[in-house]
């Protein structure tokens, strides 16, 4: 029997920021199962068990081999009793009865549908479930429900928004965002973040960070961009959130705190010509005119001051679990506080400046982890 090349379980860190996690997942069978369990605990607002399964999922994604025997997970961190039981079931039967139970659970199935609508979270799902509603169609048909502006957009563009964003669509939107921003601020830096920066070729949205390296700041930039898109008929929905950042404020202690940047959660209309109709006959051309030639795409735009750009980039690149572990590592291993705006050293009582992600890892005493290795 061939032995694995020197893999030592006891050397695996409990923090995903000390591991390399590429998109090459050898344990999808297990991690998909854990993610179902985590989601079900999220729906039940059990944060502790939700995080336990998310951490286990992250850990197995980082392993350089497929788990096939219980011996393979010996000595690994992040594997509690519940996680171990599910691994054992999957090794023995190829599937987990607990996971199957969740997948067939009425409440889980309804929440899964409700939360697939843009603007609908656990709280709203809970309310609809208690009213006896079970499917997206039932919610849509109920005209007595009071929907937010966001949820209305969520139902209006439902089909487009649940079908994932492709890399090609992300590239097309990147050009639009760059061109629009540069008409107002030619020197502005526009960077795609989120899953696409980590090398994924699909996503649920497209995330952008915008900063101006020059001396000139423009508080109106985001409004100008949005107004132009409105005029061009490209804006289907938009929620602008103004900056709430206060200078010198300490990083938040919360695990999943919102940052204070000026930002916009938008739905853009992306035109995509489907067929080359130059060879079509007239009746075919008329028919094509009826076909919807655009797709609704979720876009997050975040404006950051240049001094905070590296921290914002690290935070918005994710993954979410990678970010959580960076902050947990900073707090518990370094007596520092990290968020999307900066890093505060509690012993020295100073903010540590950084002009790049590499510098932030260095401040934390961590080996650099490249974006495509942050798919924790
Ligand atoms: N993020 C954040 N603050 C927010 C929203 C998101 O710091 N208010 C971070 C998340 O933690 C995540 C990254 O920004 O690490 C991107 O978020 P999101 O678009 O939700 O996830 P992706 O990793 O891009 O995956 P997806 O394909 O589902 O969009
Ligand atoms: Mn994203
Ligand atoms: Mn997401
Ligand atoms: Mn996003």
mmCIF file of C-alpha atoms and ligand atoms in Angstrom:
data_model
loop_
_atom_site.group_PDB
_atom_site.id
_atom_site.type_symbol
_atom_site.label_atom_id
_atom_site.label_comp_id
_atom_site.label_asym_id
_atom_site.label_seq_id
_atom_site.Cartn_x
_atom_site.Cartn_y
_atom_site.Cartn_z
ATOM 1 C CA UNK A 1 0.000 0.000 0.000
ATOM 2 C CA UNK A 2 1.211 3.473 -0.931
ATOM 3 C CA UNK A 3 1.517 5.863 1.991
ATOM 4 C CA UNK A 4 0.398 9.491 1.709
ATOM 5 C CA UNK A 5 3.404 11.800 1.350
ATOM 6 C CA UNK A 6 4.093 12.956 4.905
ATOM 7 C CA UNK A 7 0.646 14.223 5.945
ATOM 8 C CA UNK A 8 0.535 14.852 9.678
ATOM 9 C CA UNK A 9 -2.940 15.370 11.102
ATOM 10 C CA UNK A 10 -1.598 16.930 14.302
ATOM 11 C CA UNK A 11 -0.031 19.720 12.236
ATOM 12 C CA UNK A 12 -3.361 20.792 10.736
ATOM 13 C CA UNK A 13 -4.456 24.128 12.215
ATOM 14 C CA UNK A 14 -7.953 24.698 13.559
ATOM 15 C CA UNK A 15 -7.853 28.090 11.759
ATOM 16 C CA UNK A 16 -8.556 28.079 8.019
ATOM 17 C CA UNK A 17 -6.256 31.119 7.653
ATOM 18 C CA UNK A 18 -3.368 28.763 8.463
ATOM 19 C CA UNK A 19 -4.412 26.280 5.795
ATOM 20 C CA UNK A 20 -4.535 26.395 2.015
ATOM 21 C CA UNK A 21 -7.969 25.629 0.600
ATOM 22 C CA UNK A 22 -8.238 25.548 -3.182
ATOM 23 C CA UNK A 23 -11.373 24.746 -5.189
ATOM 24 C CA UNK A 24 -10.039 21.221 -5.604
ATOM 25 C CA UNK A 25 -12.162 19.529 -2.944
ATOM 26 C CA UNK A 26 -11.401 15.818 -2.420
ATOM 27 C CA UNK A 27 -14.194 15.438 0.127
ATOM 28 C CA UNK A 28 -17.272 16.969 -1.529
ATOM 29 C CA UNK A 29 -19.401 14.001 -0.439
ATOM 30 C CA UNK A 30 -18.748 14.959 3.191
ATOM 31 C CA UNK A 31 -18.632 18.747 2.874
ATOM 32 C CA UNK A 32 -21.972 18.895 1.003
ATOM 33 C CA UNK A 33 -23.485 16.883 3.846
ATOM 34 C CA UNK A 34 -22.015 19.211 6.508
ATOM 35 C CA UNK A 35 -23.287 22.272 4.643
ATOM 36 C CA UNK A 36 -26.839 20.901 4.699
ATOM 37 C CA UNK A 37 -26.533 20.360 8.455
ATOM 38 C CA UNK A 38 -25.046 23.870 8.946
ATOM 39 C CA UNK A 39 -27.831 25.459 6.920
ATOM 40 C CA UNK A 40 -30.498 23.611 8.892
ATOM 41 C CA UNK A 41 -28.956 24.898 12.158
ATOM 42 C CA UNK A 42 -28.850 28.396 10.654
ATOM 43 C CA UNK A 43 -32.589 28.087 9.936
ATOM 44 C CA UNK A 44 -33.043 27.062 13.579
ATOM 45 C CA UNK A 45 -30.842 29.996 14.671
ATOM 46 C CA UNK A 46 -28.439 27.621 16.411
ATOM 47 C CA UNK A 47 -25.240 29.543 15.710
ATOM 48 C CA UNK A 48 -22.950 27.196 17.625
ATOM 49 C CA UNK A 49 -23.865 23.999 15.784
ATOM 50 C CA UNK A 50 -24.055 25.888 12.497
ATOM 51 C CA UNK A 51 -20.454 27.081 12.948
ATOM 52 C CA UNK A 52 -19.327 23.625 14.077
ATOM 53 C CA UNK A 53 -20.461 22.121 10.759
ATOM 54 C CA UNK A 54 -19.086 25.028 8.705
ATOM 55 C CA UNK A 55 -15.684 24.601 10.380
ATOM 56 C CA UNK A 56 -15.696 20.864 9.731
ATOM 57 C CA UNK A 57 -16.624 21.489 6.110
ATOM 58 C CA UNK A 58 -13.776 23.978 5.736
ATOM 59 C CA UNK A 59 -11.325 21.574 7.298
ATOM 60 C CA UNK A 60 -12.203 18.672 4.998
ATOM 61 C CA UNK A 61 -12.004 20.997 1.970
ATOM 62 C CA UNK A 62 -8.362 21.676 2.862
ATOM 63 C CA UNK A 63 -7.284 18.022 3.053
ATOM 64 C CA UNK A 64 -5.008 16.896 0.201
ATOM 65 C CA UNK A 65 -6.712 13.478 -0.006
ATOM 66 C CA UNK A 66 -10.160 11.826 0.131
ATOM 67 C CA UNK A 67 -11.239 10.515 3.508
ATOM 68 C CA UNK A 68 -12.070 6.813 3.164
ATOM 69 C CA UNK A 69 -11.495 5.407 6.653
ATOM 70 C CA UNK A 70 -12.145 6.750 10.161
ATOM 71 C CA UNK A 71 -8.388 6.523 10.669
ATOM 72 C CA UNK A 72 -7.954 9.335 8.106
ATOM 73 C CA UNK A 73 -9.552 11.894 10.430
ATOM 74 C CA UNK A 74 -7.693 10.817 13.574
ATOM 75 C CA UNK A 75 -6.063 13.753 15.344
ATOM 76 C CA UNK A 76 -7.731 16.408 13.148
ATOM 77 C CA UNK A 77 -9.200 19.545 14.768
ATOM 78 C CA UNK A 78 -12.814 20.709 14.151
ATOM 79 C CA UNK A 79 -14.221 17.167 14.195
ATOM 80 C CA UNK A 80 -16.742 16.906 17.052
ATOM 81 C CA UNK A 81 -19.022 13.951 17.852
ATOM 82 C CA UNK A 82 -21.877 15.049 15.553
ATOM 83 C CA UNK A 83 -19.466 15.540 12.654
ATOM 84 C CA UNK A 84 -17.722 12.234 13.313
ATOM 85 C CA UNK A 85 -21.046 10.355 13.321
ATOM 86 C CA UNK A 86 -21.940 11.719 9.897
ATOM 87 C CA UNK A 87 -18.513 10.881 8.474
ATOM 88 C CA UNK A 88 -18.911 7.330 9.792
ATOM 89 C CA UNK A 89 -22.359 6.959 8.186
ATOM 90 C CA UNK A 90 -21.092 8.212 4.828
ATOM 91 C CA UNK A 91 -18.044 5.942 4.891
ATOM 92 C CA UNK A 92 -20.226 2.921 5.740
ATOM 93 C CA UNK A 93 -23.383 3.542 3.680
ATOM 94 C CA UNK A 94 -22.322 6.144 1.123
ATOM 95 C CA UNK A 95 -24.862 8.560 2.622
ATOM 96 C CA UNK A 96 -26.031 9.917 5.967
ATOM 97 C CA UNK A 97 -29.472 9.154 7.407
ATOM 98 C CA UNK A 98 -29.317 12.385 9.459
ATOM 99 C CA UNK A 99 -28.660 14.476 6.378
ATOM 100 C CA UNK A 100 -31.412 12.666 4.460
ATOM 101 C CA UNK A 101 -33.787 13.403 7.315
ATOM 102 C CA UNK A 102 -32.973 17.126 7.066
ATOM 103 C CA UNK A 103 -33.344 17.140 3.268
ATOM 104 C CA UNK A 104 -36.814 15.631 3.651
ATOM 105 C CA UNK A 105 -37.815 17.889 6.535
ATOM 106 C CA UNK A 106 -40.819 20.102 5.739
ATOM 107 C CA UNK A 107 -39.444 23.122 7.587
ATOM 108 C CA UNK A 108 -35.985 22.824 6.010
ATOM 109 C CA UNK A 109 -37.465 22.500 2.520
ATOM 110 C CA UNK A 110 -39.693 25.563 2.980
ATOM 111 C CA UNK A 111 -36.893 27.709 4.470
ATOM 112 C CA UNK A 112 -34.564 26.622 1.660
ATOM 113 C CA UNK A 113 -37.097 27.927 -0.884
ATOM 114 C CA UNK A 114 -37.933 31.147 0.975
ATOM 115 C CA UNK A 115 -34.279 32.129 1.559
ATOM 116 C CA UNK A 116 -33.540 31.619 -2.129
ATOM 117 C CA UNK A 117 -35.481 34.845 -2.719
ATOM 118 C CA UNK A 118 -33.327 38.013 -2.665
ATOM 119 C CA UNK A 119 -34.190 39.961 0.512
ATOM 120 C CA UNK A 120 -35.636 37.012 2.422
ATOM 121 C CA UNK A 121 -33.788 35.783 5.510
ATOM 122 C CA UNK A 122 -34.490 33.427 8.376
ATOM 123 C CA UNK A 123 -36.815 35.851 10.213
ATOM 124 C CA UNK A 124 -39.136 36.357 7.226
ATOM 125 C CA UNK A 125 -39.060 32.638 6.435
ATOM 126 C CA UNK A 126 -40.111 31.875 10.006
ATOM 127 C CA UNK A 127 -43.089 34.230 9.678
ATOM 128 C CA UNK A 128 -44.218 32.734 6.355
ATOM 129 C CA UNK A 129 -43.756 29.193 7.643
ATOM 130 C CA UNK A 130 -45.933 29.936 10.702
ATOM 131 C CA UNK A 131 -48.611 31.268 8.344
ATOM 132 C CA UNK A 132 -48.689 27.837 6.756
ATOM 133 C CA UNK A 133 -46.849 28.816 3.574
ATOM 134 C CA UNK A 134 -44.435 26.224 2.171
ATOM 135 C CA UNK A 135 -43.336 27.202 -1.342
ATOM 136 C CA UNK A 136 -42.181 30.260 -3.292
ATOM 137 C CA UNK A 137 -45.278 29.901 -5.511
ATOM 138 C CA UNK A 138 -47.563 30.025 -2.460
ATOM 139 C CA UNK A 139 -45.860 33.190 -1.200
ATOM 140 C CA UNK A 140 -46.070 34.785 -4.644
ATOM 141 C CA UNK A 141 -49.781 33.963 -4.880
ATOM 142 C CA UNK A 142 -50.596 35.439 -1.459
ATOM 143 C CA UNK A 143 -51.526 39.043 -2.245
ATOM 144 C CA UNK A 144 -52.097 39.968 1.410
ATOM 145 C CA UNK A 145 -48.392 39.746 2.288
ATOM 146 C CA UNK A 146 -46.496 42.985 2.757
ATOM 147 C CA UNK A 147 -43.210 42.663 0.877
ATOM 148 C CA UNK A 148 -40.186 44.964 1.161
ATOM 149 C CA UNK A 149 -38.871 46.758 -1.932
ATOM 150 C CA UNK A 150 -35.982 44.278 -1.925
ATOM 151 C CA UNK A 151 -38.281 41.227 -1.744
ATOM 152 C CA UNK A 152 -40.476 42.610 -4.537
ATOM 153 C CA UNK A 153 -37.371 42.794 -6.737
ATOM 154 C CA UNK A 154 -36.442 39.316 -5.514
ATOM 155 C CA UNK A 155 -39.723 37.860 -6.812
ATOM 156 C CA UNK A 156 -39.734 39.958 -9.996
ATOM 157 C CA UNK A 157 -36.303 38.684 -11.108
ATOM 158 C CA UNK A 158 -36.433 35.345 -9.283
ATOM 159 C CA UNK A 159 -35.527 33.052 -12.195
ATOM 160 C CA UNK A 160 -32.535 35.157 -13.264
ATOM 161 C CA UNK A 161 -31.228 35.587 -9.729
ATOM 162 C CA UNK A 162 -31.365 31.881 -8.775
ATOM 163 C CA UNK A 163 -29.542 30.912 -11.954
ATOM 164 C CA UNK A 164 -25.905 31.525 -11.058
ATOM 165 C CA UNK A 165 -23.642 34.226 -12.496
ATOM 166 C CA UNK A 166 -21.052 32.827 -14.934
ATOM 167 C CA UNK A 167 -17.453 33.981 -15.329
ATOM 168 C CA UNK A 168 -18.339 35.428 -18.751
ATOM 169 C CA UNK A 169 -21.180 37.441 -17.191
ATOM 170 C CA UNK A 170 -18.842 38.601 -14.417
ATOM 171 C CA UNK A 171 -16.345 39.781 -17.072
ATOM 172 C CA UNK A 172 -19.064 41.649 -18.968
ATOM 173 C CA UNK A 173 -20.280 43.391 -15.799
ATOM 174 C CA UNK A 174 -16.674 44.197 -14.814
ATOM 175 C CA UNK A 175 -16.278 46.159 -18.078
ATOM 176 C CA UNK A 176 -19.496 48.049 -17.428
ATOM 177 C CA UNK A 177 -18.497 48.931 -13.863
ATOM 178 C CA UNK A 178 -14.960 49.984 -14.863
ATOM 179 C CA UNK A 179 -16.165 52.103 -17.789
ATOM 180 C CA UNK A 180 -18.818 53.865 -15.749
ATOM 181 C CA UNK A 181 -16.560 54.550 -12.757
ATOM 182 C CA UNK A 182 -13.769 55.833 -15.029
ATOM 183 C CA UNK A 183 -16.022 58.375 -16.753
ATOM 184 C CA UNK A 184 -16.195 60.138 -13.371
ATOM 185 C CA UNK A 185 -12.815 59.222 -11.838
ATOM 186 C CA UNK A 186 -10.268 58.115 -14.463
ATOM 187 C CA UNK A 187 -7.689 57.035 -11.851
ATOM 188 C CA UNK A 188 -10.092 54.985 -9.744
ATOM 189 C CA UNK A 189 -9.144 51.407 -8.945
ATOM 190 C CA UNK A 190 -11.946 48.878 -9.539
ATOM 191 C CA UNK A 191 -11.300 45.356 -8.268
ATOM 192 C CA UNK A 192 -13.509 42.307 -8.471
ATOM 193 C CA UNK A 193 -13.627 40.562 -5.061
ATOM 194 C CA UNK A 194 -15.726 37.749 -3.570
ATOM 195 C CA UNK A 195 -15.791 34.278 -5.092
ATOM 196 C CA UNK A 196 -14.601 35.362 -8.541
ATOM 197 C CA UNK A 197 -11.344 36.709 -7.066
ATOM 198 C CA UNK A 198 -10.875 33.319 -5.381
ATOM 199 C CA UNK A 199 -10.967 31.708 -8.825
ATOM 200 C CA UNK A 200 -14.556 30.426 -8.810
ATOM 201 C CA UNK A 201 -16.214 30.308 -12.220
ATOM 202 C CA UNK A 202 -19.744 30.764 -10.874
ATOM 203 C CA UNK A 203 -21.233 32.938 -8.147
ATOM 204 C CA UNK A 204 -24.510 34.182 -6.705
ATOM 205 C CA UNK A 205 -23.473 37.800 -7.272
ATOM 206 C CA UNK A 206 -20.503 39.923 -8.381
ATOM 207 C CA UNK A 207 -18.615 41.933 -5.773
ATOM 208 C CA UNK A 208 -16.553 45.062 -6.512
ATOM 209 C CA UNK A 209 -14.297 47.269 -4.453
ATOM 210 C CA UNK A 210 -13.748 50.825 -5.673
ATOM 211 C CA UNK A 211 -11.091 53.194 -4.371
ATOM 212 C CA UNK A 212 -9.327 56.310 -5.554
ATOM 213 C CA UNK A 213 -5.521 56.230 -5.097
ATOM 214 C CA UNK A 214 -5.179 59.914 -5.940
ATOM 215 C CA UNK A 215 -5.450 62.772 -3.446
ATOM 216 C CA UNK A 216 -8.948 63.546 -4.691
ATOM 217 C CA UNK A 217 -11.853 61.941 -2.835
ATOM 218 C CA UNK A 218 -15.301 61.902 -4.334
ATOM 219 C CA UNK A 219 -18.167 61.194 -1.938
ATOM 220 C CA UNK A 220 -20.567 61.532 -4.839
ATOM 221 C CA UNK A 221 -18.974 58.835 -7.050
ATOM 222 C CA UNK A 222 -21.395 56.050 -6.123
ATOM 223 C CA UNK A 223 -24.416 58.315 -6.631
ATOM 224 C CA UNK A 224 -23.093 59.454 -10.021
ATOM 225 C CA UNK A 225 -22.567 55.851 -11.159
ATOM 226 C CA UNK A 226 -26.039 54.818 -10.009
ATOM 227 C CA UNK A 227 -27.693 57.855 -11.601
ATOM 228 C CA UNK A 228 -26.020 57.160 -14.939
ATOM 229 C CA UNK A 229 -27.166 53.526 -14.898
ATOM 230 C CA UNK A 230 -30.687 54.717 -14.081
ATOM 231 C CA UNK A 231 -30.600 57.050 -17.094
ATOM 232 C CA UNK A 232 -29.290 54.245 -19.296
ATOM 233 C CA UNK A 233 -32.074 51.948 -18.109
ATOM 234 C CA UNK A 234 -29.587 49.453 -16.693
ATOM 235 C CA UNK A 235 -30.639 49.645 -13.057
ATOM 236 C CA UNK A 236 -33.365 47.227 -11.937
ATOM 237 C CA UNK A 237 -32.904 47.705 -8.180
ATOM 238 C CA UNK A 238 -30.575 49.564 -5.867
ATOM 239 C CA UNK A 239 -30.124 50.068 -2.146
ATOM 240 C CA UNK A 240 -27.439 52.636 -1.291
ATOM 241 C CA UNK A 241 -26.007 52.517 2.218
ATOM 242 C CA UNK A 242 -24.058 55.585 3.303
ATOM 243 C CA UNK A 243 -20.761 55.290 5.143
ATOM 244 C CA UNK A 244 -21.019 55.114 8.923
ATOM 245 C CA UNK A 245 -17.287 54.935 9.558
ATOM 246 C CA UNK A 246 -15.940 57.018 12.422
ATOM 247 C CA UNK A 247 -12.192 57.671 12.493
ATOM 248 C CA UNK A 248 -10.196 55.702 15.112
ATOM 249 C CA UNK A 249 -13.111 53.454 15.964
ATOM 250 C CA UNK A 250 -12.018 50.034 17.210
ATOM 251 C CA UNK A 251 -12.747 46.974 15.040
ATOM 252 C CA UNK A 252 -15.997 45.255 15.923
ATOM 253 C CA UNK A 253 -15.845 42.166 18.135
ATOM 254 C CA UNK A 254 -18.737 40.508 16.357
ATOM 255 C CA UNK A 255 -17.928 37.513 14.144
ATOM 256 C CA UNK A 256 -20.116 38.625 11.237
ATOM 257 C CA UNK A 257 -20.399 42.373 11.747
ATOM 258 C CA UNK A 258 -21.318 44.563 8.779
ATOM 259 C CA UNK A 259 -18.620 47.032 7.803
ATOM 260 C CA UNK A 260 -19.092 50.808 7.618
ATOM 261 C CA UNK A 261 -18.214 51.491 3.974
ATOM 262 C CA UNK A 262 -20.486 53.372 1.627
ATOM 263 C CA UNK A 263 -21.968 50.623 -0.553
ATOM 264 C CA UNK A 264 -24.725 49.648 -2.877
ATOM 265 C CA UNK A 265 -26.551 46.356 -3.336
ATOM 266 C CA UNK A 266 -27.846 46.525 -6.890
ATOM 267 C CA UNK A 267 -29.509 44.470 -9.593
ATOM 268 C CA UNK A 268 -28.139 45.300 -13.035
ATOM 269 C CA UNK A 269 -29.699 44.574 -16.388
ATOM 270 C CA UNK A 270 -27.060 42.779 -18.437
ATOM 271 C CA UNK A 271 -27.881 42.667 -22.140
ATOM 272 C CA UNK A 272 -26.842 39.435 -23.771
ATOM 273 C CA UNK A 273 -27.572 39.028 -27.447
ATOM 274 C CA UNK A 274 -28.507 35.361 -27.803
ATOM 275 C CA UNK A 275 -28.549 34.660 -31.520
ATOM 276 C CA UNK A 276 -26.920 36.212 -34.528
ATOM 277 C CA UNK A 277 -30.185 37.058 -36.356
ATOM 278 C CA UNK A 278 -28.566 38.462 -39.525
ATOM 279 C CA UNK A 279 -29.337 35.236 -41.381
ATOM 280 C CA UNK A 280 -32.906 34.917 -40.100
ATOM 281 C CA UNK A 281 -36.006 35.611 -42.141
ATOM 282 C CA UNK A 282 -38.447 38.364 -41.194
ATOM 283 C CA UNK A 283 -40.906 36.279 -39.201
ATOM 284 C CA UNK A 284 -38.036 34.763 -37.257
ATOM 285 C CA UNK A 285 -36.742 38.275 -36.543
ATOM 286 C CA UNK A 286 -40.119 39.276 -35.122
ATOM 287 C CA UNK A 287 -40.117 36.203 -32.962
ATOM 288 C CA UNK A 288 -36.640 37.026 -31.637
ATOM 289 C CA UNK A 289 -37.754 40.544 -30.762
ATOM 290 C CA UNK A 290 -40.090 39.002 -28.176
ATOM 291 C CA UNK A 291 -37.321 37.024 -26.539
ATOM 292 C CA UNK A 292 -35.876 38.591 -23.396
ATOM 293 C CA UNK A 293 -32.358 39.647 -24.338
ATOM 294 C CA UNK A 294 -31.083 40.494 -20.853
ATOM 295 C CA UNK A 295 -30.429 38.907 -17.493
ATOM 296 C CA UNK A 296 -30.825 40.415 -14.011
ATOM 297 C CA UNK A 297 -27.514 40.240 -12.111
ATOM 298 C CA UNK A 298 -26.802 40.958 -8.445
ATOM 299 C CA UNK A 299 -23.924 43.386 -7.977
ATOM 300 C CA UNK A 300 -22.337 44.625 -4.730
ATOM 301 C CA UNK A 301 -20.365 47.866 -5.022
ATOM 302 C CA UNK A 302 -18.221 48.958 -2.084
ATOM 303 C CA UNK A 303 -16.390 52.313 -1.894
ATOM 304 C CA UNK A 304 -13.324 52.418 0.344
ATOM 305 C CA UNK A 305 -10.885 55.124 1.393
ATOM 306 C CA UNK A 306 -7.472 54.300 -0.083
ATOM 307 C CA UNK A 307 -5.799 53.783 3.355
ATOM 308 C CA UNK A 308 -8.326 51.035 4.171
ATOM 309 C CA UNK A 309 -8.247 49.386 0.754
ATOM 310 C CA UNK A 310 -6.048 46.391 1.700
ATOM 311 C CA UNK A 311 -8.251 45.538 4.694
ATOM 312 C CA UNK A 312 -11.410 45.911 2.623
ATOM 313 C CA UNK A 313 -9.933 43.700 -0.100
ATOM 314 C CA UNK A 314 -9.029 40.981 2.399
ATOM 315 C CA UNK A 315 -12.491 41.119 3.979
ATOM 316 C CA UNK A 316 -14.473 41.200 0.738
ATOM 317 C CA UNK A 317 -12.443 38.465 -0.949
ATOM 318 C CA UNK A 318 -13.622 35.957 1.653
ATOM 319 C CA UNK A 319 -14.463 33.203 1.855
ATOM 320 C CA UNK A 320 -16.762 34.067 4.692
ATOM 321 C CA UNK A 321 -15.295 31.243 6.763
ATOM 322 C CA UNK A 322 -11.744 32.349 5.943
ATOM 323 C CA UNK A 323 -12.602 35.865 7.160
ATOM 324 C CA UNK A 324 -14.181 34.561 10.351
ATOM 325 C CA UNK A 325 -11.064 32.538 11.116
ATOM 326 C CA UNK A 326 -8.744 35.479 10.397
ATOM 327 C CA UNK A 327 -10.633 37.552 12.959
ATOM 328 C CA UNK A 328 -10.772 34.686 15.459
ATOM 329 C CA UNK A 329 -7.025 34.128 14.992
ATOM 330 C CA UNK A 330 -6.261 37.842 15.455
ATOM 331 C CA UNK A 331 -8.312 37.972 18.663
ATOM 332 C CA UNK A 332 -7.250 34.735 20.313
ATOM 333 C CA UNK A 333 -3.687 34.227 19.077
ATOM 334 C CA UNK A 334 -2.438 37.813 18.678
ATOM 335 C CA UNK A 335 -4.490 40.050 21.015
ATOM 336 C CA UNK A 336 -5.407 42.085 17.951
ATOM 337 C CA UNK A 337 -8.725 43.169 16.492
ATOM 338 C CA UNK A 338 -9.343 42.807 12.758
ATOM 339 C CA UNK A 339 -12.199 44.000 10.573
ATOM 340 C CA UNK A 340 -12.701 45.269 7.009
ATOM 341 C CA UNK A 341 -11.279 48.698 7.986
ATOM 342 C CA UNK A 342 -8.103 47.883 9.882
ATOM 343 C CA UNK A 343 -6.115 45.954 12.467
ATOM 344 C CA UNK A 344 -5.724 47.174 16.030
ATOM 345 C CA UNK A 345 -2.935 45.912 18.277
ATOM 346 C CA UNK A 346 -4.385 45.919 21.797
ATOM 347 C CA UNK A 347 -1.003 45.557 23.503
ATOM 348 C CA UNK A 348 0.658 48.423 21.634
ATOM 349 C CA UNK A 349 -2.636 50.312 21.415
ATOM 350 C CA UNK A 350 -2.071 51.266 17.793
ATOM 351 C CA UNK A 351 -3.680 50.667 14.409
ATOM 352 C CA UNK A 352 -1.358 48.785 12.033
ATOM 353 C CA UNK A 353 -1.254 50.298 8.570
ATOM 354 C CA UNK A 354 -1.170 48.049 5.514
ATOM 355 C CA UNK A 355 -0.903 48.799 1.809
ATOM 356 C CA UNK A 356 -1.360 45.211 0.679
ATOM 357 C CA UNK A 357 -2.874 41.922 1.835
ATOM 358 C CA UNK A 358 0.666 40.521 2.232
ATOM 359 C CA UNK A 359 1.368 43.186 4.870
ATOM 360 C CA UNK A 360 -1.768 42.247 6.810
ATOM 361 C CA UNK A 361 -0.762 38.579 6.955
ATOM 362 C CA UNK A 362 2.721 39.708 8.071
ATOM 363 C CA UNK A 363 1.240 41.900 10.857
ATOM 364 C CA UNK A 364 -0.675 38.846 12.056
ATOM 365 C CA UNK A 365 2.428 36.629 11.894
ATOM 366 C CA UNK A 366 0.734 34.417 9.303
ATOM 367 C CA UNK A 367 2.171 32.925 6.119
ATOM 368 C CA UNK A 368 0.583 34.574 3.102
ATOM 369 C CA UNK A 369 -2.410 32.734 1.662
ATOM 370 C CA UNK A 370 -3.258 33.621 -1.948
ATOM 371 C CA UNK A 371 -6.901 34.427 -2.880
ATOM 372 C CA UNK A 372 -7.419 31.089 -4.700
ATOM 373 C CA UNK A 373 -6.264 29.285 -1.524
ATOM 374 C CA UNK A 374 -8.912 31.016 0.614
ATOM 375 C CA UNK A 375 -11.844 28.833 -0.488
ATOM 376 C CA UNK A 376 -12.414 27.654 3.077
HETATM 377 N N1 LIG B 1 -18.801 40.456 3.106
HETATM 378 C C1 LIG B 1 -18.529 41.420 4.028
HETATM 379 N N2 LIG B 1 -19.503 42.280 4.430
HETATM 380 C C2 LIG B 1 -20.747 42.202 3.895
HETATM 381 C C3 LIG B 1 -21.043 41.219 2.936
HETATM 382 C C4 LIG B 1 -20.031 40.355 2.555
HETATM 383 O O1 LIG B 1 -17.406 41.504 4.513
HETATM 384 N N3 LIG B 1 -21.677 43.057 4.279
HETATM 385 C C5 LIG B 1 -17.750 39.527 2.725
HETATM 386 C C6 LIG B 1 -18.157 38.100 2.989
HETATM 387 O O2 LIG B 1 -17.713 37.700 4.258
HETATM 388 C C7 LIG B 1 -17.495 37.345 1.885
HETATM 389 C C8 LIG B 1 -17.287 38.367 0.783
HETATM 390 O O3 LIG B 1 -17.558 39.641 1.344
HETATM 391 O O4 LIG B 1 -16.262 36.878 2.349
HETATM 392 C C9 LIG B 1 -18.147 38.099 -0.402
HETATM 393 O O5 LIG B 1 -19.475 37.883 0.003
HETATM 394 P P1 LIG B 1 -20.537 37.101 -0.852
HETATM 395 O O6 LIG B 1 -20.751 37.801 -2.133
HETATM 396 O O7 LIG B 1 -21.734 36.894 -0.004
HETATM 397 O O8 LIG B 1 -19.887 35.660 -1.046
HETATM 398 P P2 LIG B 1 -18.933 35.046 -2.148
HETATM 399 O O9 LIG B 1 -17.803 34.435 -1.421
HETATM 400 O O10 LIG B 1 -18.601 36.054 -3.186
HETATM 401 O O11 LIG B 1 -19.778 33.875 -2.777
HETATM 402 P P3 LIG B 1 -21.018 34.001 -3.787
HETATM 403 O O12 LIG B 1 -20.596 33.336 -5.053
HETATM 404 O O13 LIG B 1 -22.133 33.268 -3.118
HETATM 405 O O14 LIG B 1 -21.328 35.434 -3.991
HETATM 406 MN MN1 LIG B 2 -20.126 37.221 -4.084
HETATM 407 MN MN1 LIG B 3 -23.049 34.361 -0.827
HETATM 408 MN MN1 LIG B 4 -21.772 39.798 -2.290
#
